[in-house]
């Protein structure tokens, strides 16, 4: 029920495209409103500037008329008409005349008589007006006024004219946001669908060429990442299937022997003189099963997050010497020559000595299994570039370059050489590689060494102490 409720909540959420549309709409609406607000407040100043400019140009034309007073007084009504513009004339002596004379104060008159232009406001018959004055060529000045109510009316017209472009801009921005949201959401929705199909177990569902798909660069990179994930999942599952088949084969063989002998003993069909031999077979097959299960448990433990290590000061040279004492005897029993190459001095390291010995034993067991009688197995330790190396070389058949690519994968070499070479459980090298990583070291392989066989090298950091 909890999962169903969670799915229901997830299903009620707005999709990415919807959220992008809402976001784009909100952003564009705020942008248009802010633009409109700024324009709304600047329109008044723009209208006033336009009216002043018009008055100034008219005054400039009139200021060039030779006989200012006679012409302006006689033609005042004709010039002003019904547009609200009124005229005042300042003669060279400073006398102000004309219908707009009351709007002109003494400070304003002095500005004009000094030869400077005038741009100010005043009051004419109880109405606030714009005042624009231009000095005349032969002295005096021409002044034109216009009511500020005309400016307000012009501003209102300009504001009405703003509504249509602002509305069109808002609609266009929302439409662009919808198109952008769809462009962004389409590849991401496709990626979600691919991820869901991968989670459901489908493989090979990604695009062959993500770069050819529409969408931004991030969507292309996401497509590539999903393609890599798809390939990795397919490869990992294929390796897992192969490994499980190998495991089942390895378990079935000894188990069949155990069951066969157990049934024979239960049916009392084994003669008394053959009982010791049957017991030895049962014991050997049981040990084989035990070894295989132990390797599986070791591998599972190494892949767990709580794998335990007990680091301590360890002399790797002494550790190699202890291992040599055991493996020299085992090699002798198999007719294999054992050699050791020591550093000749302590090789200190802060590591888990028990795990290093376990890893060394694993590599030596692998070498001994593949080395024919009379050929050597070599265990060496040396100091290299601030670290230490433990190396195991053998005189066996060696590896190919293709083998090196899968040498540390579970059961890879086991499956490849089963029936052709002596093989173990197929887990030894995988365990060794994971263990080396847990020890903050490295485990590498070379196809051929001086003895003719494979070379495995464990690199570990040292403490730097003499």
XYZ file of C-alpha atoms in Angstrom:
466
model
C 0.000 0.000 0.000
C 2.883 2.373 0.782
C 4.358 1.843 -2.658
C 0.938 2.413 -4.241
C 0.472 5.698 -2.350
C 3.970 6.814 -3.325
C 3.252 5.970 -6.932
C -0.014 7.882 -6.705
C 1.752 10.951 -5.338
C 4.387 10.707 -8.035
C 1.690 10.370 -10.676
C -0.028 13.556 -9.454
C 3.125 15.642 -9.770
C 3.446 18.103 -12.616
C 5.591 16.819 -15.458
C 8.843 18.461 -16.449
C 7.289 20.053 -19.526
C 4.484 21.521 -17.420
C 6.905 22.854 -14.829
C 9.076 24.414 -17.529
C 6.008 26.014 -19.129
C 4.903 27.413 -15.757
C 8.422 28.648 -15.040
C 8.795 30.233 -18.467
C 5.350 31.814 -18.158
C 6.126 33.168 -14.701
C 9.505 34.569 -15.766
C 8.156 36.182 -18.922
C 5.133 37.601 -17.087
C 7.348 39.180 -14.438
C 9.704 40.503 -17.139
C 6.850 42.015 -19.141
C 5.248 43.503 -16.032
C 8.528 45.050 -14.935
C 9.107 46.375 -18.437
C 5.588 47.770 -18.538
C 5.996 49.333 -15.078
C 9.225 51.043 -16.068
C 7.724 52.180 -19.387
C 4.571 53.385 -17.616
C 6.628 55.677 -15.406
C 8.947 56.885 -18.163
C 6.122 57.712 -20.593
C 5.249 60.881 -18.653
C 8.778 62.181 -18.977
C 8.936 61.184 -22.629
C 5.669 63.008 -23.398
C 6.889 66.112 -21.600
C 10.210 66.015 -23.441
C 8.412 65.734 -26.772
C 6.136 68.705 -25.953
C 9.067 70.824 -24.827
C 11.023 69.931 -27.947
C 8.089 70.942 -30.143
C 7.632 74.234 -28.268
C 11.360 74.978 -28.460
C 11.432 74.403 -32.217
C 8.418 76.665 -32.757
C 9.951 79.348 -30.536
C 13.230 79.100 -32.416
C 11.446 79.716 -35.730
C 9.571 82.741 -34.329
C 12.728 84.124 -32.744
C 14.185 84.719 -36.220
C 11.385 87.107 -37.269
C 12.817 90.678 -37.460
C 9.854 92.595 -35.982
C 8.952 90.449 -32.996
C 6.288 92.468 -31.299
C 4.191 93.590 -34.252
C 4.155 90.255 -36.000
C 3.582 88.135 -32.920
C 0.818 90.244 -31.437
C -1.061 90.479 -34.718
C -0.754 86.776 -35.594
C -0.942 85.299 -32.092
C -4.364 83.730 -32.460
C -3.590 82.385 -35.893
C -0.315 80.805 -34.749
C -1.629 79.349 -31.514
C -4.973 78.260 -32.890
C -6.861 75.836 -30.687
C -3.854 73.723 -29.683
C -3.366 75.518 -26.356
C -0.044 77.143 -27.186
C 0.235 80.772 -26.007
C 2.951 83.333 -26.727
C 4.882 85.935 -24.817
C 7.486 88.344 -26.200
C 10.348 89.900 -24.289
C 11.732 92.994 -26.034
C 15.309 94.188 -25.774
C 14.409 96.491 -22.922
C 13.021 93.581 -20.878
C 9.348 94.466 -21.305
C 7.174 91.307 -21.460
C 4.021 91.246 -23.543
C 1.585 88.760 -24.990
C -1.064 86.396 -23.596
C 1.540 84.132 -21.914
C 3.294 87.037 -20.154
C 1.905 86.166 -16.666
C 3.675 82.756 -16.793
C 7.069 84.445 -17.069
C 8.707 85.579 -13.832
C 11.600 87.987 -13.357
C 14.279 85.247 -12.917
C 13.104 83.577 -16.136
C 13.132 86.916 -18.000
C 16.718 87.550 -16.810
C 17.808 84.150 -18.145
C 16.468 85.028 -21.599
C 17.971 88.546 -21.606
C 21.357 86.972 -20.795
C 21.174 85.103 -24.113
C 20.398 81.663 -22.658
C 17.474 79.409 -23.560
C 14.725 78.805 -21.023
C 13.024 75.500 -20.204
C 10.866 75.606 -17.097
C 7.332 75.569 -15.782
C 5.024 78.335 -14.706
C 1.420 79.201 -13.897
C -0.950 80.867 -16.346
C -4.468 81.778 -15.285
C -4.394 79.151 -12.558
C -3.074 76.375 -14.805
C 0.437 74.937 -14.655
C 2.143 75.236 -18.020
C 5.376 74.313 -19.768
C 7.567 77.317 -20.551
C 10.073 77.308 -23.426
C 11.964 80.460 -24.391
C 14.502 81.212 -27.133
C 16.551 84.455 -27.276
C 16.033 86.503 -30.478
C 18.832 87.531 -32.837
C 18.382 91.270 -32.254
C 17.699 91.099 -28.534
C 14.707 90.060 -26.575
C 13.178 86.570 -26.701
C 10.193 84.519 -27.738
C 8.394 82.383 -25.113
C 5.793 79.684 -25.770
C 3.670 77.946 -23.133
C 1.495 74.885 -23.143
C -0.713 73.450 -20.395
C 0.635 70.419 -18.536
C -2.774 68.812 -19.050
C -1.804 68.400 -22.706
C 1.287 66.499 -21.559
C -0.871 64.229 -19.387
C -3.195 63.568 -22.301
C -0.256 62.675 -24.567
C 1.143 60.398 -21.864
C -2.208 58.636 -21.545
C -2.303 58.031 -25.287
C 1.231 56.618 -25.229
C 0.360 54.356 -22.312
C -2.679 53.017 -24.161
C -0.432 52.357 -27.127
C 1.907 50.306 -24.865
C -0.776 47.788 -23.930
C -0.853 46.042 -27.312
C 2.915 45.465 -27.692
C 3.207 44.420 -24.051
C 0.396 41.907 -24.480
C 1.896 40.649 -27.739
C 5.295 40.329 -26.066
C 3.788 38.392 -23.176
C 1.958 36.009 -25.523
C 5.079 35.536 -27.650
C 7.254 34.881 -24.609
C 4.814 32.288 -23.271
C 4.690 30.609 -26.675
C 8.492 30.576 -26.825
C 8.565 29.130 -23.308
C 6.201 26.341 -24.336
C 8.345 25.478 -27.346
C 11.524 25.565 -25.245
C 9.911 23.422 -22.551
C 8.910 20.818 -25.106
C 12.396 20.853 -26.626
C 13.973 20.290 -23.227
C 11.384 17.870 -21.884
C 11.228 15.583 -24.924
C 14.791 14.154 -24.667
C 14.592 14.032 -20.874
C 11.284 12.195 -21.060
C 12.866 9.782 -23.508
C 15.756 9.293 -21.073
C 13.303 8.565 -18.251
C 11.561 5.988 -20.440
C 14.909 4.352 -21.305
C 15.930 4.282 -17.629
C 12.604 2.701 -16.670
C 13.003 0.026 -19.335
C 16.559 -0.673 -18.167
C 15.285 -0.969 -14.592
C 12.603 -3.396 -15.826
C 15.304 -5.648 -17.288
C 15.288 -4.660 -20.967
C 18.641 -4.276 -22.685
C 19.701 -2.703 -25.968
C 17.084 0.044 -25.653
C 19.348 3.099 -26.039
C 19.858 5.060 -29.235
C 22.663 3.908 -31.492
C 23.889 7.499 -31.976
C 22.847 9.837 -29.129
C 24.499 12.798 -30.890
C 21.926 12.570 -33.682
C 19.019 12.994 -31.266
C 17.492 16.486 -30.862
C 18.021 18.430 -27.680
C 20.707 20.351 -25.785
C 24.227 19.055 -25.175
C 23.340 17.853 -21.666
C 20.568 15.656 -23.078
C 23.038 14.177 -25.586
C 25.496 13.437 -22.757
C 22.694 11.854 -20.747
C 21.876 9.657 -23.755
C 25.519 8.605 -24.007
C 25.638 7.822 -20.278
C 22.522 5.679 -20.577
C 24.105 3.893 -23.522
C 27.205 3.137 -21.437
C 24.990 1.939 -18.597
C 23.003 -0.246 -20.995
C 26.175 -1.855 -22.347
C 27.639 -2.296 -18.864
C 24.463 -3.933 -17.556
C 24.314 -6.264 -20.540
C 27.988 -7.184 -20.139
C 27.678 -7.656 -16.381
C 24.571 -9.826 -16.684
C 26.190 -11.885 -19.417
C 29.267 -12.425 -17.239
C 27.008 -13.248 -14.308
C 25.126 -15.857 -16.336
C 28.389 -17.373 -17.523
C 29.692 -17.406 -13.979
C 26.557 -19.062 -12.616
C 26.763 -21.702 -15.325
C 30.402 -22.310 -14.424
C 29.553 -22.462 -10.713
C 26.728 -24.907 -11.302
C 29.038 -27.092 -13.403
C 31.759 -27.043 -10.744
C 29.308 -27.926 -7.984
C 27.406 -30.540 -9.980
C 30.478 -32.660 -10.768
C 31.607 -33.388 -7.174
C 28.017 -33.444 -5.968
C 27.178 -36.147 -8.517
C 30.091 -38.216 -7.238
C 29.050 -37.741 -3.638
C 25.427 -38.660 -4.363
C 26.460 -41.668 -6.416
C 28.699 -43.119 -3.746
C 26.205 -42.255 -1.018
C 23.458 -44.183 -2.853
C 25.823 -47.097 -3.447
C 26.716 -47.228 0.224
C 23.077 -46.935 1.240
C 22.157 -49.818 -1.081
C 25.135 -51.849 0.242
C 26.408 -52.485 -3.284
C 29.991 -51.455 -2.451
C 32.112 -54.446 -1.387
C 33.846 -54.194 1.948
C 37.292 -54.134 0.347
C 36.292 -51.020 -1.680
C 34.926 -49.039 1.238
C 38.222 -47.242 2.013
C 38.501 -46.188 -1.628
C 34.917 -44.938 -1.700
C 35.505 -43.019 1.509
C 38.596 -41.379 -0.004
C 36.586 -40.324 -3.068
C 33.819 -38.929 -0.892
C 36.383 -37.078 1.215
C 38.140 -35.616 -1.834
C 34.921 -34.497 -3.470
C 33.653 -33.026 -0.204
C 36.914 -31.084 0.194
C 36.559 -29.870 -3.383
C 33.055 -28.594 -2.620
C 34.284 -27.022 0.602
C 37.113 -25.220 -1.201
C 34.752 -23.921 -3.843
C 32.222 -22.658 -1.301
C 35.037 -21.067 0.711
C 36.147 -19.173 -2.398
C 32.584 -17.995 -3.014
C 32.302 -16.785 0.579
C 35.656 -14.988 0.345
C 34.577 -13.265 -2.844
C 31.249 -12.214 -1.311
C 33.040 -10.885 1.792
C 35.467 -8.847 -0.297
C 32.570 -7.199 -2.127
C 30.814 -6.305 1.153
C 31.180 -2.825 2.649
C 32.055 -4.145 6.112
C 35.019 -6.289 5.056
C 37.435 -6.264 7.985
C 41.119 -5.397 7.788
C 43.588 -5.258 10.677
C 46.476 -3.059 9.547
C 49.702 -3.275 11.532
C 53.433 -2.743 11.002
C 54.501 -5.647 8.772
C 57.887 -6.697 7.399
C 57.086 -7.903 3.896
C 60.526 -9.499 3.518
C 59.926 -11.650 6.616
C 56.390 -12.461 5.426
C 57.737 -13.713 2.084
C 60.304 -15.806 3.946
C 57.553 -17.494 5.988
C 55.529 -18.218 2.858
C 58.600 -19.676 1.139
C 59.110 -22.211 3.933
C 55.643 -23.644 3.268
C 55.577 -23.485 -0.524
C 59.046 -24.906 -1.046
C 57.832 -28.184 0.450
C 54.617 -28.185 -1.623
C 56.529 -27.519 -4.844
C 58.974 -30.293 -4.005
C 56.103 -32.778 -3.674
C 54.990 -31.839 -7.203
C 58.484 -31.975 -8.674
C 58.513 -28.192 -9.215
C 61.594 -26.083 -8.458
C 60.912 -23.294 -5.962
C 63.048 -20.153 -5.822
C 62.848 -17.052 -3.630
C 64.285 -13.601 -4.256
C 64.396 -11.526 -1.079
C 65.171 -7.850 -0.506
C 67.990 -8.614 1.924
C 66.665 -6.048 4.417
C 63.378 -5.289 6.162
C 60.591 -3.979 3.911
C 58.197 -2.248 6.358
C 54.568 -1.651 5.436
C 51.455 -0.651 7.331
C 49.059 -3.328 6.139
C 47.166 -6.459 7.122
C 49.869 -9.126 7.070
C 47.359 -11.987 7.258
C 45.560 -10.751 4.126
C 48.833 -10.165 2.271
C 49.850 -13.744 3.071
C 46.407 -14.970 1.920
C 46.840 -13.120 -1.380
C 50.404 -14.451 -1.825
C 49.238 -18.014 -1.162
C 46.488 -17.584 -3.755
C 48.972 -16.478 -6.429
C 51.399 -19.300 -5.542
C 48.603 -21.901 -5.685
C 47.654 -20.653 -9.143
C 51.295 -20.805 -10.282
C 51.911 -24.295 -8.893
C 48.783 -25.676 -10.545
C 49.960 -24.534 -13.997
C 53.694 -25.241 -13.678
C 54.840 -28.635 -15.018
C 57.350 -30.798 -13.150
C 60.908 -29.541 -13.488
C 59.850 -25.936 -14.216
C 60.319 -23.156 -11.629
C 57.999 -21.126 -9.424
C 59.574 -17.902 -8.161
C 58.499 -15.752 -5.191
C 60.190 -12.343 -5.040
C 59.968 -9.197 -2.918
C 61.600 -5.856 -3.700
C 61.370 -2.157 -2.928
C 60.315 0.048 -5.849
C 59.721 3.839 -5.945
C 58.498 4.334 -2.394
C 56.516 1.099 -2.418
C 57.049 -2.641 -2.312
C 56.320 -5.391 -4.800
C 55.635 -9.052 -4.175
C 55.971 -10.970 -7.417
C 55.044 -14.526 -8.359
C 56.481 -15.955 -11.602
C 56.084 -19.445 -13.009
C 57.306 -21.657 -15.819
C 53.833 -22.595 -17.006
C 52.107 -21.919 -20.342
C 51.687 -18.186 -19.660
C 48.908 -15.931 -20.856
C 47.881 -14.255 -24.078
C 47.107 -10.564 -24.496
C 43.417 -11.480 -24.646
C 43.812 -13.358 -21.369
C 45.236 -10.263 -19.647
C 42.081 -8.308 -20.420
C 39.899 -10.749 -18.422
C 42.471 -12.306 -16.073
C 40.814 -10.968 -12.919
C 37.183 -11.536 -13.925
C 35.343 -14.305 -12.126
C 35.656 -17.601 -13.955
C 36.850 -16.016 -17.230
C 40.114 -17.983 -17.586
C 38.504 -21.025 -15.985
C 35.850 -21.128 -18.707
C 38.383 -20.425 -21.437
C 40.873 -23.186 -20.477
C 38.678 -25.823 -18.858
C 39.695 -29.142 -20.383
C 42.913 -27.639 -21.789
C 44.863 -26.761 -18.642
C 44.644 -27.569 -14.941
C 42.028 -25.210 -13.510
C 40.815 -24.448 -10.021
C 37.517 -22.921 -8.965
C 37.910 -19.969 -11.325
C 37.669 -17.511 -8.425
C 41.240 -17.321 -7.159
C 42.496 -14.445 -9.291
C 39.264 -12.490 -8.821
C 39.633 -12.870 -5.042
C 43.296 -11.821 -5.228
C 42.501 -8.710 -7.276
C 39.705 -7.548 -4.959
C 41.856 -8.251 -1.922
C 44.702 -6.172 -3.382
C 42.285 -3.284 -3.885
C 41.060 -3.590 -0.294
C 44.694 -3.357 0.853
C 45.107 -0.079 -1.098
C 47.444 -1.918 -3.444
C 47.472 -3.044 -7.042
C 47.620 -6.430 -8.689
C 48.860 -6.598 -12.269
C 49.644 -9.411 -14.679
C 52.137 -9.883 -17.497
C 51.770 -12.521 -20.172
C 55.381 -13.769 -20.053
C 58.218 -13.585 -17.568
C 61.863 -14.754 -17.457
C 60.770 -18.297 -16.619
C 58.432 -18.439 -19.622
C 55.146 -18.347 -17.763
C 52.863 -15.632 -16.359
C 53.938 -12.938 -13.888
C 51.662 -11.515 -11.184
C 52.840 -8.466 -9.232
C 51.305 -7.136 -6.016
C 52.182 -3.511 -5.321
C 51.839 -2.185 -1.776
C 52.713 1.161 -0.191
C 55.485 1.077 2.419
C 55.886 3.133 5.580
C 59.194 4.628 4.420
C 60.995 3.436 7.594
C 64.459 1.841 7.171
